[in-house]
Coordinates of C-alpha atoms and ligand atoms in Angstrom, one line a residue:
Chain E
M1 CA 113.5 60.1 113.7
I2 CA 114.0 56.5 112.8
N3 CA 117.4 55.9 110.9
P4 CA 116.8 55.7 107.6
V5 CA 119.0 52.8 107.3
L6 CA 117.3 51.0 109.6
K7 CA 114.2 51.6 107.9
K8 CA 115.3 50.7 104.8
E9 CA 117.2 47.3 105.6
I10 CA 113.7 46.5 107.3
K11 CA 111.5 47.2 104.4
T12 CA 113.8 45.5 101.7
R13 CA 114.5 42.2 104.4
M14 CA 111.0 41.7 105.0
R15 CA 110.7 41.6 101.1
T16 CA 112.9 38.6 100.6
W17 CA 111.8 35.0 100.9
K18 CA 114.4 34.4 103.7
T19 CA 113.0 36.6 106.5
P20 CA 109.9 34.5 106.6
A21 CA 111.7 31.3 106.0
M22 CA 114.1 32.1 108.8
I23 CA 110.7 32.8 111.3
S24 CA 109.3 29.6 110.1
I25 CA 112.0 27.5 110.6
Y26 CA 113.0 29.2 113.7
V27 CA 109.6 28.5 115.2
L28 CA 109.6 25.0 113.7
L29 CA 112.2 24.0 115.7
L30 CA 111.4 25.3 118.9
S31 CA 108.0 23.9 118.8
V32 CA 109.5 20.6 117.6
L33 CA 111.6 20.7 120.7
V34 CA 108.6 21.5 122.9
V35 CA 106.5 19.0 121.7
F36 CA 109.2 16.1 122.0
V37 CA 109.7 17.2 125.7
F38 CA 106.0 17.2 126.2
L39 CA 105.9 13.9 124.8
E40 CA 108.7 12.6 127.0
A41 CA 107.0 14.2 130.1
Y42 CA 103.6 12.7 129.2
N43 CA 105.5 9.9 128.3
L44 CA 102.8 9.1 126.0
L45 CA 104.6 6.1 124.5
S46 CA 103.8 4.1 127.6
P47 CA 100.2 3.9 129.7
Y48 CA 102.1 5.0 133.0
S49 CA 101.8 8.8 132.1
M50 CA 102.3 10.9 135.4
G51 CA 101.3 13.8 133.8
I52 CA 103.6 17.2 133.8
R53 CA 105.7 17.8 136.7
P54 CA 107.4 21.4 137.4
S55 CA 110.7 19.7 137.1
D56 CA 109.9 19.0 133.5
I57 CA 109.1 22.4 132.6
K58 CA 112.3 23.6 134.2
G59 CA 114.0 21.7 132.4
L60 CA 111.9 22.5 129.1
Y61 CA 113.0 26.1 129.8
Y62 CA 116.1 25.2 130.2
V63 CA 116.6 23.1 127.0
L64 CA 114.6 26.0 125.0
T65 CA 116.7 28.8 126.5
V66 CA 120.1 27.5 125.4
F67 CA 118.8 26.3 122.1
Q68 CA 117.2 29.9 121.5
M69 CA 120.9 31.3 122.6
I70 CA 122.6 29.4 120.3
L71 CA 120.3 29.9 117.3
I72 CA 120.6 33.7 118.0
V73 CA 124.4 33.5 118.4
F74 CA 124.7 31.8 114.8
I75 CA 121.9 33.7 113.0
V76 CA 123.1 37.5 113.8
P77 CA 126.8 36.8 112.4
A78 CA 125.1 35.6 109.1
T79 CA 123.1 39.1 108.5
T80 CA 125.7 41.3 109.4
S81 CA 129.0 39.8 107.5
S82 CA 127.3 40.9 104.6
S83 CA 126.5 44.2 105.7
I84 CA 129.1 46.5 104.7
S85 CA 131.1 44.1 102.2
G86 CA 127.9 43.6 100.7
E87 CA 127.1 46.9 99.8
R88 CA 130.5 47.0 98.4
E89 CA 130.4 44.4 96.6
R90 CA 127.2 45.8 94.7
R91 CA 128.5 49.1 94.2
T92 CA 126.0 51.0 96.6
F93 CA 128.5 52.0 99.1
D94 CA 130.1 54.8 97.9
L95 CA 126.6 56.5 97.6
L96 CA 126.0 55.9 101.3
I97 CA 129.5 57.2 102.6
C98 CA 129.1 60.5 100.6
S99 CA 125.7 61.2 102.0
R100 CA 125.0 62.9 105.1
L101 CA 124.9 60.2 107.2
S102 CA 127.9 60.1 109.3
S103 CA 129.7 56.6 110.0
F104 CA 128.1 56.0 113.2
S105 CA 124.8 56.2 111.9
I106 CA 125.3 54.0 109.0
V107 CA 126.8 51.4 111.9
F108 CA 124.1 51.7 114.0
G109 CA 121.6 51.7 111.1
K110 CA 123.1 48.3 110.2
L111 CA 123.5 46.9 113.8
T112 CA 119.8 47.4 114.6
A113 CA 118.5 46.1 111.7
S114 CA 120.1 43.5 112.6
L115 CA 118.7 43.1 116.0
A116 CA 115.2 44.2 114.6
Q117 CA 115.3 40.9 113.2
I118 CA 116.2 39.1 116.6
L119 CA 113.7 41.2 118.3
L120 CA 110.8 39.6 116.0
L121 CA 112.5 35.8 116.3
L122 CA 112.1 36.5 120.0
I123 CA 108.4 37.8 119.8
V124 CA 107.3 35.0 117.6
S125 CA 108.7 32.4 120.1
L126 CA 106.8 34.7 123.1
P127 CA 103.8 32.2 122.9
I128 CA 106.0 28.8 123.0
L129 CA 107.6 30.5 126.1
S130 CA 104.1 31.5 127.4
I131 CA 103.0 27.5 127.5
L132 CA 105.7 27.3 130.4
Y133 CA 104.3 30.0 131.9
L134 CA 100.7 28.6 131.7
F135 CA 102.0 25.7 133.4
G136 CA 103.9 27.4 136.5
G137 CA 107.5 27.5 137.1
V138 CA 108.4 30.2 135.0
S139 CA 107.4 34.0 135.3
P140 CA 107.4 36.6 133.3
G141 CA 110.3 38.5 134.7
N142 CA 112.5 35.6 133.9
I143 CA 111.5 35.8 130.6
L144 CA 112.3 39.7 130.5
I145 CA 115.6 39.0 131.9
L146 CA 116.1 36.1 129.5
F147 CA 115.4 38.4 126.3
S148 CA 117.5 41.5 127.4
F149 CA 120.4 39.2 127.7
Y150 CA 119.6 37.9 124.3
I151 CA 119.3 41.2 122.9
I152 CA 122.9 42.1 124.1
N153 CA 124.1 38.8 122.7
A154 CA 123.0 39.9 119.3
F155 CA 124.7 43.4 119.9
Y156 CA 127.7 41.7 120.7
F157 CA 127.8 39.0 117.9
G158 CA 126.3 41.6 115.7
S159 CA 129.4 44.0 115.9
I160 CA 131.4 41.1 115.3
G161 CA 130.1 40.6 112.1
L162 CA 129.8 44.1 111.1
F163 CA 133.5 44.3 112.1
T164 CA 134.4 41.5 109.8
S165 CA 132.0 43.0 107.0
A166 CA 134.1 46.4 107.2
Y167 CA 137.8 45.0 107.5
F168 CA 137.1 42.1 104.7
R169 CA 136.4 42.9 101.3
K170 CA 134.5 39.9 100.3
T171 CA 131.6 38.9 102.1
T172 CA 132.2 35.5 101.9
T173 CA 135.5 36.1 103.7
S174 CA 133.9 38.0 106.3
T175 CA 131.1 35.2 106.8
I176 CA 133.6 32.5 107.6
V177 CA 136.0 35.0 109.7
S178 CA 132.9 35.6 111.7
Y179 CA 131.9 32.5 112.1
L180 CA 135.1 31.4 113.7
I181 CA 135.5 33.9 115.8
T182 CA 131.6 33.0 117.0
L183 CA 132.9 29.3 116.9
F184 CA 136.0 30.3 119.0
L185 CA 133.7 32.5 121.3
T186 CA 131.2 29.5 122.0
A187 CA 133.0 26.3 121.9
G188 CA 136.9 27.4 121.6
T189 CA 136.6 29.2 124.8
F190 CA 135.3 26.3 126.6
V191 CA 137.4 23.8 125.1
L192 CA 140.6 26.0 125.9
F193 CA 139.5 26.1 129.6
V194 CA 138.8 22.3 130.1
F195 CA 142.3 22.0 128.5
S196 CA 143.8 24.4 130.9
M197 CA 142.1 22.8 133.6
E198 CA 144.0 19.3 132.6
L199 CA 147.1 21.3 132.5
L200 CA 146.4 22.6 135.7
R201 CA 145.7 19.3 137.5
N202 CA 149.0 18.0 136.4
T203 CA 150.8 20.3 138.0
G204 CA 149.0 19.6 141.1
N205 CA 147.4 23.0 141.5
N206 CA 143.7 23.2 141.9
D207 CA 143.0 27.0 141.9
I208 CA 141.6 28.5 138.9
T209 CA 143.2 31.5 137.9
F210 CA 141.4 35.0 136.6
F211 CA 142.6 34.1 133.2
Q212 CA 141.1 31.2 133.0
R213 CA 137.9 32.3 134.0
F214 CA 138.4 35.1 131.8
L215 CA 138.0 32.8 128.4
L216 CA 134.7 31.8 130.0
Y217 CA 133.4 35.1 130.2
L218 CA 134.1 35.6 127.0
N219 CA 131.5 33.0 125.9
P220 CA 127.9 34.2 126.2
L221 CA 126.9 30.8 128.1
S222 CA 129.0 31.8 130.8
G223 CA 126.2 34.7 131.5
L224 CA 123.2 32.1 130.2
S225 CA 124.4 29.9 132.8
S226 CA 124.5 32.6 135.6
I227 CA 121.1 33.2 134.6
L228 CA 119.6 29.8 134.5
T229 CA 121.2 29.2 137.7
E230 CA 119.3 32.0 139.4
Q231 CA 116.2 31.2 137.7
V232 CA 116.3 27.4 138.1
G233 CA 119.6 26.1 139.9
E234 CA 122.5 24.8 138.8
I235 CA 122.8 23.3 135.3
F236 CA 125.5 23.1 132.8
I237 CA 128.6 25.1 133.4
P238 CA 129.5 24.2 137.3
S239 CA 129.6 27.5 139.5
Q240 CA 133.0 26.8 140.8
W241 CA 134.5 27.1 137.2
L242 CA 132.8 30.5 136.5
K243 CA 133.3 32.1 140.2
K244 CA 134.7 31.8 143.7
D245 CA 132.8 30.4 146.3
T246 CA 132.1 34.2 148.0
W247 CA 130.9 35.5 144.6
D248 CA 127.2 36.3 144.2
T249 CA 125.6 33.9 141.7
L250 CA 125.0 36.5 139.1
V251 CA 128.7 38.0 138.8
P252 CA 129.8 36.1 136.1
L253 CA 126.8 37.4 134.2
Y254 CA 127.8 40.8 134.9
I255 CA 131.5 40.4 134.1
N256 CA 130.5 38.7 130.9
L257 CA 127.8 41.6 129.7
G258 CA 130.6 44.2 130.8
L259 CA 133.0 42.5 128.7
D260 CA 130.4 41.8 125.8
I261 CA 129.7 45.6 125.8
V262 CA 133.0 46.9 125.9
I263 CA 134.2 44.8 123.2
S264 CA 131.5 45.5 121.0
S265 CA 131.6 49.5 121.4
I266 CA 135.4 49.0 120.3
L267 CA 134.3 47.0 117.7
L268 CA 131.9 49.6 116.2
F269 CA 134.1 52.3 116.9
L270 CA 136.7 50.4 114.7
V271 CA 134.1 49.9 112.1
S272 CA 133.4 53.6 112.0
I273 CA 136.8 54.8 111.3
K274 CA 137.2 52.1 108.8
I275 CA 134.2 52.8 106.8
N276 CA 135.3 56.7 106.7
P277 CA 137.6 57.1 103.3
M278 CA 138.8 60.3 104.5
G279 CA 140.3 58.8 107.8
S280 CA 139.7 61.5 109.9
F281 CA 142.0 59.7 112.6
K282 CA 144.8 60.2 110.3
R283 CA 143.7 63.6 109.0
K284 CA 147.4 65.6 109.3
S285 CA 147.9 66.8 106.3
K286 CA 151.4 66.7 104.8
A287 CA 153.3 69.7 104.8
K288 CA 154.9 70.8 101.5
Chain V
M1 CA 132.8 77.2 93.1
L2 CA 135.0 74.7 92.8
R3 CA 138.6 75.2 93.2
I4 CA 141.3 72.5 93.1
E5 CA 144.8 73.3 94.5
N6 CA 147.8 70.8 93.5
L7 CA 145.4 67.5 93.6
T8 CA 147.6 64.7 93.8
K9 CA 146.6 61.0 94.6
K10 CA 149.6 58.4 94.5
Y11 CA 148.5 54.2 94.2
G12 CA 151.8 53.0 95.7
N13 CA 154.5 54.3 92.9
I14 CA 152.0 55.3 90.2
K15 CA 150.5 58.7 89.9
A16 CA 147.1 58.4 89.3
V17 CA 146.7 62.4 89.6
D18 CA 149.7 64.4 89.3
N19 CA 149.3 67.9 90.3
L20 CA 146.2 69.0 89.1
S21 CA 144.4 72.5 89.4
F22 CA 141.6 73.8 88.2
Q23 CA 138.8 76.3 88.8
V24 CA 135.2 76.3 88.0
K25 CA 132.6 78.9 88.3
E26 CA 129.1 78.8 89.5
G27 CA 126.7 77.8 86.6
E28 CA 129.6 76.6 84.6
I29 CA 129.8 73.1 83.1
F30 CA 133.2 71.9 83.2
G31 CA 134.3 68.7 81.1
L32 CA 136.9 66.5 82.0
V33 CA 138.1 64.7 78.6
G34 CA 140.8 61.7 78.5
P35 CA 141.6 58.3 77.7
N36 CA 140.6 55.3 80.0
G37 CA 143.1 55.2 82.9
A38 CA 143.8 59.1 82.4
G39 CA 142.9 59.8 86.1
K40 CA 139.2 60.9 86.0
T41 CA 137.3 59.2 88.2
T42 CA 140.4 59.3 90.8
T43 CA 139.8 63.0 90.5
F44 CA 136.2 62.8 91.2
K45 CA 136.1 60.7 93.9
M46 CA 138.4 63.1 95.5
I47 CA 136.3 65.9 95.0
A48 CA 133.1 63.4 96.3
T49 CA 134.8 63.0 99.3
L50 CA 135.0 59.5 98.7
L51 CA 139.1 59.6 98.4
K52 CA 141.8 60.9 100.6
P53 CA 144.3 62.9 98.2
T54 CA 147.7 62.0 98.8
S55 CA 148.6 66.0 98.8
G56 CA 146.6 69.0 97.6
R57 CA 143.3 70.7 98.9
I58 CA 139.9 70.9 97.1
Y59 CA 137.6 73.8 98.0
I60 CA 134.1 73.8 97.3
D61 CA 132.3 77.2 97.7
D62 CA 135.5 77.8 99.6
I63 CA 135.2 75.6 101.7
E64 CA 138.2 73.2 102.3
V65 CA 137.0 69.7 101.7
S66 CA 139.0 67.3 104.0
N67 CA 137.9 69.2 107.3
N68 CA 134.3 69.9 106.5
L69 CA 132.9 66.6 105.1
K70 CA 129.6 67.0 106.3
E71 CA 128.8 70.3 105.0
V72 CA 130.6 69.6 101.6
R73 CA 128.5 66.6 101.2
T74 CA 125.2 68.4 101.4
K75 CA 126.7 70.4 98.8
I76 CA 127.6 67.9 96.4
G77 CA 125.7 65.1 94.2
Y78 CA 127.6 61.9 92.8
M79 CA 127.0 59.9 90.4
P80 CA 129.8 57.2 90.0
D81 CA 130.9 55.6 87.0
F82 CA 130.1 52.1 88.2
F83 CA 127.0 52.1 90.7
G84 CA 124.6 49.6 92.1
V85 CA 121.1 49.3 93.1
Y86 CA 119.2 47.4 96.2
D87 CA 117.0 44.5 96.0
N88 CA 113.6 44.8 96.7
L89 CA 113.1 48.4 96.7
K90 CA 110.8 50.3 94.3
V91 CA 112.0 53.4 92.2
E92 CA 109.9 55.9 94.7
E93 CA 111.3 54.0 97.5
Y94 CA 115.0 54.5 96.5
L95 CA 114.5 58.0 95.8
E96 CA 113.2 58.0 99.3
F97 CA 115.7 56.5 101.0
Y98 CA 118.4 59.0 99.4
G99 CA 116.3 61.8 100.2
D100 CA 116.1 60.5 103.6
I101 CA 119.7 60.4 104.2
G102 CA 120.4 63.3 102.2
G103 CA 118.4 65.4 104.6
V104 CA 115.6 66.1 102.5
S105 CA 112.3 67.1 104.8
K106 CA 109.4 64.4 105.0
K107 CA 106.8 67.3 103.7
E108 CA 108.9 68.1 100.5
I109 CA 110.5 64.7 99.3
K110 CA 106.8 63.6 97.6
D111 CA 107.1 66.7 95.3
I112 CA 110.4 66.7 94.8
I113 CA 110.4 62.8 93.5
E114 CA 107.8 63.8 91.5
D115 CA 109.9 66.7 89.8
L116 CA 112.8 64.3 89.3
L117 CA 111.1 61.6 88.0
H118 CA 109.5 63.5 85.4
L119 CA 113.0 65.3 84.6
V120 CA 114.4 61.7 83.8
N121 CA 111.2 60.3 82.5
L122 CA 110.8 57.7 84.8
T123 CA 107.5 58.8 86.2
H124 CA 105.8 55.7 84.5
K125 CA 108.2 53.7 86.4
K126 CA 107.6 55.2 89.9
G127 CA 105.9 51.7 91.5
E128 CA 108.6 49.4 89.8
Y129 CA 111.5 47.2 91.5
V130 CA 114.6 49.3 91.0
D131 CA 116.7 46.2 90.0
S132 CA 114.1 45.3 87.4
L133 CA 114.9 48.8 85.5
S134 CA 116.9 48.5 82.1
R135 CA 120.6 50.0 82.4
G136 CA 119.5 53.5 80.6
M137 CA 116.8 53.8 83.0
K138 CA 119.1 52.8 85.9
Q139 CA 121.4 55.5 84.9
R140 CA 118.8 58.2 85.0
L141 CA 117.7 57.2 88.0
C142 CA 121.1 57.4 89.4
L143 CA 121.3 61.0 88.2
A144 CA 118.0 61.9 90.0
R145 CA 119.2 60.4 93.4
S146 CA 122.2 62.4 92.9
L147 CA 119.9 65.4 92.7
I148 CA 117.6 64.8 95.2
H149 CA 118.6 67.1 98.1
N150 CA 119.3 69.8 95.4
P151 CA 123.1 69.8 95.1
K152 CA 125.1 73.0 94.1
L153 CA 127.5 71.0 92.5
L154 CA 126.7 68.0 90.3
I155 CA 129.8 65.2 89.8
L156 CA 128.7 63.0 87.1
D157 CA 131.5 60.5 85.8
E158 CA 131.0 59.2 82.7
P159 CA 127.0 59.2 82.8
A160 CA 126.5 58.2 79.5
S161 CA 129.1 55.6 79.2
G162 CA 127.9 51.7 78.5
L163 CA 124.5 53.1 77.2
D164 CA 123.3 52.5 73.5
P165 CA 122.6 55.2 71.3
R166 CA 118.9 56.0 72.1
A167 CA 119.7 56.0 75.9
R168 CA 122.8 58.3 75.1
I169 CA 120.5 60.7 73.7
Q170 CA 118.3 60.8 76.1
M171 CA 120.7 61.3 78.8
K172 CA 122.1 64.2 76.7
E173 CA 118.5 65.7 76.7
I174 CA 118.6 65.5 80.4
L175 CA 122.2 67.1 80.7
R176 CA 121.3 70.0 78.6
E177 CA 117.9 70.6 80.3
L178 CA 120.3 70.6 83.9
K179 CA 122.7 73.4 81.7
S180 CA 119.4 75.3 80.9
M181 CA 118.5 75.1 84.9
G182 CA 122.1 76.8 85.5
K183 CA 123.5 73.7 87.8
T184 CA 127.0 73.7 88.1
I185 CA 128.2 70.5 86.7
I186 CA 131.2 68.8 86.6
I187 CA 131.4 65.5 83.5
S188 CA 133.8 63.1 82.7
S189 CA 134.3 61.4 79.2
H190 CA 136.8 59.6 77.0
I191 CA 135.1 61.2 73.9
L192 CA 135.8 64.8 73.2
P193 CA 132.9 65.3 70.9
E194 CA 130.4 64.3 73.5
L195 CA 131.3 67.1 76.1
S196 CA 132.3 69.8 73.6
E197 CA 128.6 70.9 73.0
L198 CA 127.2 70.4 76.6
C199 CA 130.2 72.2 78.4
T200 CA 131.0 75.4 78.8
S201 CA 134.7 74.6 79.8
I202 CA 137.0 71.8 79.1
G203 CA 139.9 70.4 80.6
I204 CA 141.9 67.6 78.8
M205 CA 143.7 64.9 81.0
E206 CA 146.1 62.2 80.3
K207 CA 148.3 60.4 83.0
G208 CA 147.0 62.1 85.7
K209 CA 147.9 65.4 84.3
L210 CA 146.2 68.7 82.9
V211 CA 147.3 69.2 79.6
I212 CA 145.5 72.2 78.4
S213 CA 142.0 73.5 79.8
G214 CA 139.9 76.7 79.0
P215 CA 136.7 77.7 77.8
V216 CA 135.2 75.1 75.4
D217 CA 135.6 77.4 72.0
K218 CA 139.3 78.5 72.7
I219 CA 140.4 74.8 73.6
M220 CA 138.5 73.4 70.1
R221 CA 140.4 75.9 68.1
K222 CA 143.8 75.5 69.7
I223 CA 143.0 71.7 69.1
N224 CA 142.1 71.7 66.0
K225 CA 145.1 74.1 65.1
T226 CA 148.1 72.6 66.8
N227 CA 150.9 70.9 65.3
I228 CA 154.0 69.8 66.9
I229 CA 156.7 70.1 64.5
R230 CA 160.0 68.5 64.4
I231 CA 163.0 70.4 62.8
R232 CA 166.2 69.2 62.3
V233 CA 169.1 71.7 61.1
L234 CA 173.0 70.7 60.1
D235 CA 174.7 74.0 62.0
L236 CA 173.7 77.4 63.5
K237 CA 171.3 75.6 66.0
K238 CA 171.1 78.4 68.8
K239 CA 170.5 81.1 65.8
A240 CA 167.5 78.9 64.6
I241 CA 166.0 78.6 68.2
K242 CA 166.5 82.3 68.6
L243 CA 164.5 83.0 65.6
L244 CA 161.8 80.3 66.2
K245 CA 161.2 81.7 69.5
E246 CA 160.5 85.2 68.0
E247 CA 157.5 83.8 66.3
P248 CA 154.3 84.7 67.3
N249 CA 152.6 81.1 66.1
I250 CA 154.8 79.4 68.1
D251 CA 153.8 78.3 71.7
S252 CA 156.8 76.7 72.6
V253 CA 160.1 75.6 71.5
Y254 CA 161.9 72.3 73.2
E255 CA 165.5 70.9 71.9
N256 CA 167.6 68.2 72.5
D257 CA 171.2 67.2 70.4
R258 CA 168.8 66.0 67.8
F259 CA 166.2 68.0 66.9
I260 CA 164.0 70.7 67.9
E261 CA 160.5 70.9 68.9
I262 CA 157.8 73.2 68.5
S263 CA 154.3 73.3 68.7
F264 CA 152.9 75.4 66.1
N265 CA 149.3 77.0 66.0
G266 CA 149.1 78.8 62.7
E267 CA 147.7 77.9 59.4
E268 CA 149.6 76.1 56.4
D269 CA 150.5 78.8 54.7
Q270 CA 152.0 80.6 57.8
M271 CA 154.0 77.1 58.3
V272 CA 155.5 78.0 54.5
Q273 CA 156.4 81.3 55.9
L274 CA 158.3 79.9 58.6
I275 CA 160.2 77.7 56.7
K276 CA 160.8 80.8 54.5
K277 CA 162.3 82.8 56.9
L278 CA 164.7 80.0 58.3
I279 CA 166.1 79.2 55.1
N280 CA 166.3 82.9 54.2
N281 CA 168.5 83.6 57.2
G282 CA 171.1 81.0 56.3
I283 CA 169.6 78.0 58.5
P284 CA 170.8 75.1 57.3
V285 CA 167.4 72.9 57.5
V286 CA 167.3 69.1 56.9
S287 CA 164.0 68.2 57.7
F288 CA 160.9 70.0 58.8
N289 CA 158.2 67.6 59.7
P290 CA 155.0 67.8 61.8
V291 CA 154.9 64.7 64.3
D292 CA 152.1 62.8 66.0
G293 CA 152.8 63.7 69.5
N294 CA 151.9 65.0 72.6
L295 CA 148.7 67.1 71.9
E296 CA 148.0 65.9 68.7
E297 CA 148.4 62.4 70.2
I298 CA 146.2 62.9 73.1
F299 CA 143.6 64.4 71.3
M300 CA 143.5 61.7 68.3
K301 CA 143.0 59.0 71.5
V302 CA 140.2 61.4 73.1
T303 CA 138.4 62.3 69.9
K304 CA 138.5 58.4 68.5
G305 CA 135.9 57.4 71.1
D306 CA 137.5 54.1 71.5
E307 CA 135.6 52.0 73.8
E308 CA 137.8 49.4 75.6
Ligands
ADP401 N1 142.2 51.8 93.8 C1 143.5 51.6 92.7 N2 144.4 50.8 93.1 C2 145.6 51.3 92.4 N3 145.7 52.0 90.9 C3 144.2 52.6 91.1 C4 143.2 52.4 91.7 N4 142.1 53.0 91.0 C5 142.7 53.6 90.2 N5 144.3 53.0 89.7 C6 145.0 53.8 89.0 O1 144.9 54.9 88.5 C7 145.0 55.4 87.1 C8 143.8 56.6 87.2 O2 142.9 55.9 86.9 P1 141.2 56.5 86.8 O3 140.9 57.7 87.6 O4 140.1 55.3 87.3 O5 140.9 56.7 85.4 P2 139.8 57.3 84.5 O6 138.3 57.3 85.2 O7 140.3 58.4 83.6 O8 139.6 56.0 83.5 C9 144.8 54.2 86.0 O9 146.0 54.0 85.9 C10 144.3 53.2 87.2 O10 144.7 51.6 87.0
MG402 MG1 136.7 56.5 84.9

């Protein structure tokens, strides 16, 4: 049976103007990007057009992929960071809690509703990505792996949004904090890494430590970089930053995904505890 | 059906609910009356499994609440004092959702919704968006919602508060209908007369404590008759107290170094007899005056029905 919270969330969300607006903007942004790259490739502004080359397709795939990743990472907290605090604010949460639904089902319903939204965005982006397929250079398998990676990251950032929405009373606070965390995980870890490299260089030591790499493994771009290196060749995060030379290309991806799943699970567990007013983990009744 | 034992809830140093005990039998309608801040909502929230008691126990159908949440939650229908509704959801879908999370089967849900909408007079609003309904309609819808999984115990926290007189009457009629259906209900209000006709028993609460409770007719009689009387004597205090304690119409006798206080529940001519008796026994009575206090005070607050 489909989770009742998920069912209701999808129904009510599809009725707002926000969902179609979000989808339209998403498709629009991706299309603009594609058109722009094509214009570049065909060099329509100059008379010496060369036509599409495979390297253009790879470049386009690369740009689209990173762009889509960033969109997802910043859309998910927007919807999840209000999921619990929003119900508290509108005073519907108590009615949810005193039903037969377990805390876990509530959390699961809220999270999957957000994932469903992302899935929708991915599906509407398929026609655009399939253009790349038509020109060759990108296989359906590539896209499948990419989408799985996106979904796991939606799960990761969704858990963060849920966590802040459970632990902060106000939706505004929750949203701000979840975006700060998102920003830290995407840009912050990167900056810290580069900064620590500088420090290291000054001491004359050139070995990157595991701790430094760990910062990058928290960043979804490390996983994405791994995937793109495997699929279309080396791009934005230098391999030697992410892994030892002896490691397989995909090892950073596995570590990144493993971390995502572990951190998400811990966060969701904490959310389940937090929203249960009877606190089954501090149930010890006081002796009289 | 419902048994509460020494229930206490503290917020910091404030005892919102203080060592509360009472029982509600199957088919009874128990009214909890008290001024704002008495602790009614806090009590109901604990019964509805939404708040963890600081100490004490709650049993529903002899099942201890805190260790059997899931089971207990199927047995209760809760209507909070303040609640909200979802945007973009129609009346029928709203009930379907709560039916869904209340474990109502797909086969039955349509019929149940029909019946409930009929009960709360909202059949004609079935296809409308919930947030477009008036306050009174939302309140009735919320009542229907709390009934959707056919709970054994209904917990209604001030269901008629904030409604205009007409909506109030409509709500009361629905409650009377529920009563005739034999539902067990606990209901709260800060206005005593509002509950006295509906309830089978009543508890009066103030500052987290149950001041009195019992069958409604008994409570009403007692409230109407009880007087707190303050007596001052020049001498022979011991003897006076002994005499007072013998009186059948006196429930309690309290003394301090300035006066004696009794709660007296007799008629006025019996009061005259009491004064005579004291004087005839040589007690030097200086003053004998009924005071506004305790029960009476509470009763006044409760009956005035002051709305904030
Ligand atoms: N969350 C809370 N934190 C602190 N104090 C509270 C809280 N909820 C209620 N109280 C206090 O507990 C007392 C009882 O409140 P309440 O149960 O709402 O009374 P009633 O429903 O009878 O008006 C009040 O003094 C109120 O200020
Ligand atoms: Mg209240």
